């Protein structure tokens, strides 16, 4: 059973990317490494908030993120998307195809849809993420993700998803509350101003660490 | 005029969506009453703060402002539309629809109300219906390039790329010198495999907007892809793409080189990590 652990940094950055553009769809990539049989999703690289169904700049960004990941001994391990319609937590046709390109270089890559409506519930002990694994040539929702088990009656090899620690949810909430999303920059923004740090968002990483 | 009011005026001018900032700037003005320093513009400021409040989900604040506006402009269709908006935000689309219908009944040329109806359908996830309404609207107001842009956006959401491309063509006809629309058109065509058009349009982007980084990425990506298909791939691979009017191989290579040079030049402004990755990418 494959197990994926989402780090505080990856979760916070995906959520902040979504929070920066609440009226738009946003998407990005997840970086990670396989350690002791588990996939640790350690970072998120935000890509775009505009024309998310179009491919050219995704192609450029994906190629560049692969180069960057390699330099950090990481691999591109996943894709995240927040749909324009907050009620929708499925992977659209274009999201599925884009996420699939990651599977073609990393068969164990996963996808997340951000459930923005779930984020507001401060009592929630689960991250605002819907997880998908690529099984039988399609993206299948992992309904037991983050629930602490593989779920009753789920497929024998259903993936397990957990957060790195309990702090991850609180950190994300604190950052959204303080409007930290002004400090996250995606590839779209980088293309308008190349001095923006879309690959690392180092300043934000520091803020996440100290939150 | 206070600096807050000046900033608010700037944001109104650029019509950027910055609701959090608007509320932060306006809060002291409203509390201390200094908003009246705006003179005749005060009603524009109220409207601006109303819209920001709606965007931030601060319905009570929005309602309070609306009462102020209603007192001053009772019977106004413009204020009526704002009542429609607050009802949408509060989750009463039926009420909003009634108000917008009334506005249109009184004046069928009220385009803002017509657009709200399309927006409501979109918010309800009724995309096919939203598209239908917007198409009818554009039959009448074919010069409304924002309408065509929104229709393109709706079509892209449904992955109807050819229809989206058609809409952007209409926008380009109306605004041929705006590189942003050529960029959108290039990217839609690239996605559809129409590499010949994509390349042409990306070149138009860098023609209209000097050293446009996104444009040059597009030129390099497209030129290299065409070269790869034409030089290295079997004919059957090429069938998925439209390569009818591509430049000669020599020209494509020079275009790719030009793009590389301009990108390296642009990336002197980037941080070390991004610059290194870009250099590596350009080599591959």
PDB file of N, CA and C in Angstrom, chain A residues 85, chain B residues 119-130 158:
ATOM      1  N   UNK A  85     -14.815  26.905  -9.584  1.00  0.00           N
ATOM      2  CA  UNK A  85     -16.058  26.702  -8.857  1.00  0.00           C
ATOM      3  C   UNK A  85     -15.720  25.985  -7.552  1.00  0.00           C
TER       4      UNK A  85
ATOM      5  N   UNK B 119     -23.380  35.990 -15.237  1.00  0.00           N
ATOM      6  CA  UNK B 119     -22.491  35.682 -14.112  1.00  0.00           C
ATOM      7  C   UNK B 119     -23.165  34.770 -13.101  1.00  0.00           C
ATOM      8  N   UNK B 120     -24.467  34.999 -12.863  1.00  0.00           N
ATOM      9  CA  UNK B 120     -25.206  34.181 -11.904  1.00  0.00           C
ATOM     10  C   UNK B 120     -25.297  32.746 -12.383  1.00  0.00           C
ATOM     11  N   UNK B 121     -25.578  32.559 -13.664  1.00  0.00           N
ATOM     12  CA  UNK B 121     -25.668  31.212 -14.220  1.00  0.00           C
ATOM     13  C   UNK B 121     -24.331  30.498 -14.063  1.00  0.00           C
ATOM     14  N   UNK B 122     -23.261  31.252 -14.288  1.00  0.00           N
ATOM     15  CA  UNK B 122     -21.925  30.679 -14.135  1.00  0.00           C
ATOM     16  C   UNK B 122     -21.687  30.275 -12.684  1.00  0.00           C
ATOM     17  N   UNK B 123     -22.070  31.150 -11.757  1.00  0.00           N
ATOM     18  CA  UNK B 123     -21.862  30.862 -10.332  1.00  0.00           C
ATOM     19  C   UNK B 123     -22.657  29.645  -9.895  1.00  0.00           C
ATOM     20  N   UNK B 124     -23.794  29.397 -10.567  1.00  0.00           N
ATOM     21  CA  UNK B 124     -24.629  28.247 -10.230  1.00  0.00           C
ATOM     22  C   UNK B 124     -24.145  26.987 -10.932  1.00  0.00           C
ATOM     23  N   UNK B 125     -23.084  27.112 -11.722  1.00  0.00           N
ATOM     24  CA  UNK B 125     -22.561  25.947 -12.431  1.00  0.00           C
ATOM     25  C   UNK B 125     -23.370  25.590 -13.663  1.00  0.00           C
ATOM     26  N   UNK B 126     -24.258  26.502 -14.086  1.00  0.00           N
ATOM     27  CA  UNK B 126     -25.087  26.221 -15.274  1.00  0.00           C
ATOM     28  C   UNK B 126     -24.373  26.795 -16.498  1.00  0.00           C
ATOM     29  N   UNK B 127     -23.254  26.133 -16.861  1.00  0.00           N
ATOM     30  CA  UNK B 127     -22.373  26.704 -17.869  1.00  0.00           C
ATOM     31  C   UNK B 127     -22.989  26.738 -19.256  1.00  0.00           C
ATOM     32  N   UNK B 128     -23.705  25.678 -19.620  1.00  0.00           N
ATOM     33  CA  UNK B 128     -24.315  25.651 -20.957  1.00  0.00           C
ATOM     34  C   UNK B 128     -25.293  26.814 -21.099  1.00  0.00           C
ATOM     35  N   UNK B 129     -26.046  27.061 -20.036  1.00  0.00           N
ATOM     36  CA  UNK B 129     -27.027  28.147 -20.041  1.00  0.00           C
ATOM     37  C   UNK B 129     -26.330  29.507 -20.070  1.00  0.00           C
ATOM     38  N   UNK B 130     -25.248  29.620 -19.303  1.00  0.00           N
ATOM     39  CA  UNK B 130     -24.490  30.878 -19.271  1.00  0.00           C
ATOM     40  C   UNK B 130     -23.955  31.189 -20.664  1.00  0.00           C
ATOM     41  N   UNK B 158     -15.141  24.619 -20.541  1.00  0.00           N
ATOM     42  CA  UNK B 158     -15.801  23.418 -21.081  1.00  0.00           C
ATOM     43  C   UNK B 158     -14.882  22.683 -22.054  1.00  0.00           C
TER      44      UNK B 158
END
